[in-house]
Amino acid sequence: LFEAVEKAVSGEGASEAAAEVESFDIKVSDGTYRGVGKGFGGDLVVDVTVAGGKITDIAVVEHADTPFLADPAIDTLVPAILDAQGIVDVYSGATMTSKGLFEAVEKAISGEEGQ
């Protein structure tokens, strides 16, 4: 227990956590692509912009999830995804919205949904 606390305080485990982020496999060229995932209340639709081989913007176009749960999750997750360039931890209380967002982004950059 003391070792875990020492690691947490020193930040020693931070690099291990960063290494665990599942990076997105971007299979599209620069442009904006639409993806659809399944949220809690139905489809979650995103437009993902790719530039220079990186995701530079994620716009949630539409979702049918409960706004007071989904909106704060989306507002928190989008910048985190952009920073990590991959899947991050789900937002507590909005697990299905989180997973739907990840799914929609992955589909958009897979090149299968269209532009």
CSV table of C-alpha atoms in Angstrom, one decimal:
chain,number,residue,atom,x,y,z
A,1,LEU,CA,0.0,0.0,0.0
A,2,PHE,CA,2.8,2.4,0.9
A,3,GLU,CA,4.5,1.7,-2.4
A,4,ALA,CA,1.4,2.5,-4.3
A,5,VAL,CA,0.9,5.8,-2.5
A,6,GLU,CA,4.6,6.7,-3.1
A,7,LYS,CA,4.2,6.0,-6.8
A,8,ALA,CA,1.0,8.1,-7.0
A,9,VAL,CA,2.6,11.0,-5.1
A,10,SER,CA,5.8,10.9,-7.2
A,11,GLY,CA,4.0,10.5,-10.5
A,12,GLU,CA,6.0,7.4,-11.2
A,13,GLY,CA,3.0,5.5,-12.5
A,14,ALA,CA,2.0,8.3,-14.9
A,15,SER,CA,4.0,7.1,-17.8
A,16,GLU,CA,2.6,3.6,-17.4
A,17,ALA,CA,-1.0,5.0,-17.6
A,18,ALA,CA,-0.2,7.1,-20.6
A,19,ALA,CA,1.2,4.0,-22.4
A,20,GLU,CA,-2.1,2.2,-21.8
A,21,VAL,CA,-4.1,4.6,-24.1
A,22,GLU,CA,-5.5,2.7,-27.1
A,23,SER,CA,-4.5,4.9,-30.0
A,24,PHE,CA,-6.9,5.3,-32.9
A,25,ASP,CA,-6.0,3.6,-36.2
A,26,ILE,CA,-6.5,6.5,-38.7
A,27,LYS,CA,-7.2,5.0,-42.1
A,28,VAL,CA,-8.3,8.1,-43.9
A,29,SER,CA,-6.5,11.0,-45.5
A,30,ASP,CA,-7.0,14.7,-44.4
A,31,GLY,CA,-10.6,15.7,-44.4
A,32,THR,CA,-13.8,15.5,-42.3
A,33,TYR,CA,-15.6,12.2,-41.9
A,34,ARG,CA,-18.9,11.2,-40.3
A,35,GLY,CA,-19.2,8.3,-37.9
A,36,VAL,CA,-22.2,6.8,-36.0
A,37,GLY,CA,-22.0,5.0,-32.7
A,38,LYS,CA,-24.6,3.6,-30.3
A,39,GLY,CA,-25.2,5.8,-27.2
A,40,PHE,CA,-27.6,5.1,-24.4
A,41,GLY,CA,-30.7,6.6,-26.2
A,42,GLY,CA,-29.8,5.8,-29.8
A,43,ASP,CA,-27.4,6.9,-32.4
A,44,LEU,CA,-24.6,9.3,-31.6
A,45,VAL,CA,-23.3,11.0,-34.8
A,46,VAL,CA,-20.0,12.8,-35.1
A,47,ASP,CA,-18.0,14.6,-37.7
A,48,VAL,CA,-14.3,14.0,-37.2
A,49,THR,CA,-11.6,16.2,-38.9
A,50,VAL,CA,-8.3,14.6,-39.7
A,51,ALA,CA,-5.2,16.8,-40.7
A,52,GLY,CA,-1.6,15.6,-40.9
A,53,GLY,CA,-2.5,12.1,-39.8
A,54,LYS,CA,-4.1,13.3,-36.5
A,55,ILE,CA,-7.6,13.9,-35.3
A,56,THR,CA,-7.9,17.7,-35.0
A,57,ASP,CA,-11.6,18.2,-34.3
A,58,ILE,CA,-14.6,16.1,-33.2
A,59,ALA,CA,-18.1,17.7,-33.5
A,60,VAL,CA,-21.0,15.8,-32.1
A,61,VAL,CA,-23.7,16.4,-34.7
A,62,GLU,CA,-26.5,14.6,-33.0
A,63,HIS,CA,-27.3,12.3,-30.0
A,64,ALA,CA,-30.4,11.0,-28.3
A,65,ASP,CA,-28.9,10.5,-24.9
A,66,THR,CA,-30.1,12.3,-21.7
A,67,PRO,CA,-28.7,15.8,-22.1
A,68,PHE,CA,-27.8,16.4,-18.4
A,69,LEU,CA,-25.7,13.2,-18.4
A,70,ALA,CA,-24.4,13.1,-22.0
A,71,ASP,CA,-23.5,16.8,-22.6
A,72,PRO,CA,-21.0,17.1,-19.7
A,73,ALA,CA,-19.5,13.7,-20.7
A,74,ILE,CA,-19.1,14.8,-24.4
A,75,ASP,CA,-17.7,18.2,-23.3
A,76,THR,CA,-15.1,16.4,-21.2
A,77,LEU,CA,-14.3,13.5,-23.5
A,78,VAL,CA,-13.8,15.3,-26.8
A,79,PRO,CA,-10.8,17.4,-25.6
A,80,ALA,CA,-9.4,14.3,-23.8
A,81,ILE,CA,-9.7,12.2,-27.0
A,82,LEU,CA,-8.0,15.0,-29.1
A,83,ASP,CA,-5.2,15.2,-26.6
A,84,ALA,CA,-4.7,11.4,-26.3
A,85,GLN,CA,-5.4,10.6,-30.0
A,86,GLY,CA,-7.1,7.5,-28.6
A,87,ILE,CA,-9.7,6.0,-26.4
A,88,VAL,CA,-9.7,7.4,-22.8
A,89,ASP,CA,-11.5,6.4,-19.7
A,90,VAL,CA,-15.3,6.5,-19.9
A,91,TYR,CA,-17.1,9.3,-18.2
A,92,SER,CA,-18.6,8.2,-14.9
A,93,GLY,CA,-22.4,8.1,-15.1
A,94,ALA,CA,-22.4,8.2,-18.9
A,95,THR,CA,-20.7,4.9,-19.9
A,96,MET,CA,-22.9,4.2,-22.9
A,97,THR,CA,-22.5,7.8,-24.2
A,98,SER,CA,-18.7,7.4,-23.8
A,99,LYS,CA,-18.6,4.1,-25.6
A,100,GLY,CA,-20.9,5.4,-28.4
A,101,LEU,CA,-18.6,8.4,-28.8
A,102,PHE,CA,-15.5,6.2,-29.1
A,103,GLU,CA,-17.3,3.9,-31.6
A,104,ALA,CA,-18.5,6.8,-33.7
A,105,VAL,CA,-14.9,8.3,-33.9
A,106,GLU,CA,-13.4,4.9,-34.8
A,107,LYS,CA,-16.0,4.4,-37.6
A,108,ALA,CA,-15.4,7.9,-38.9
A,109,ILE,CA,-11.6,7.4,-39.2
A,110,SER,CA,-12.0,3.8,-40.6
A,111,GLY,CA,-13.1,5.2,-44.0
A,112,GLU,CA,-16.1,3.0,-44.0
A,113,GLU,CA,-18.8,5.6,-43.2
A,114,GLY,CA,-18.1,8.0,-46.1
A,115,GLN,CA,-17.3,11.7,-46.0
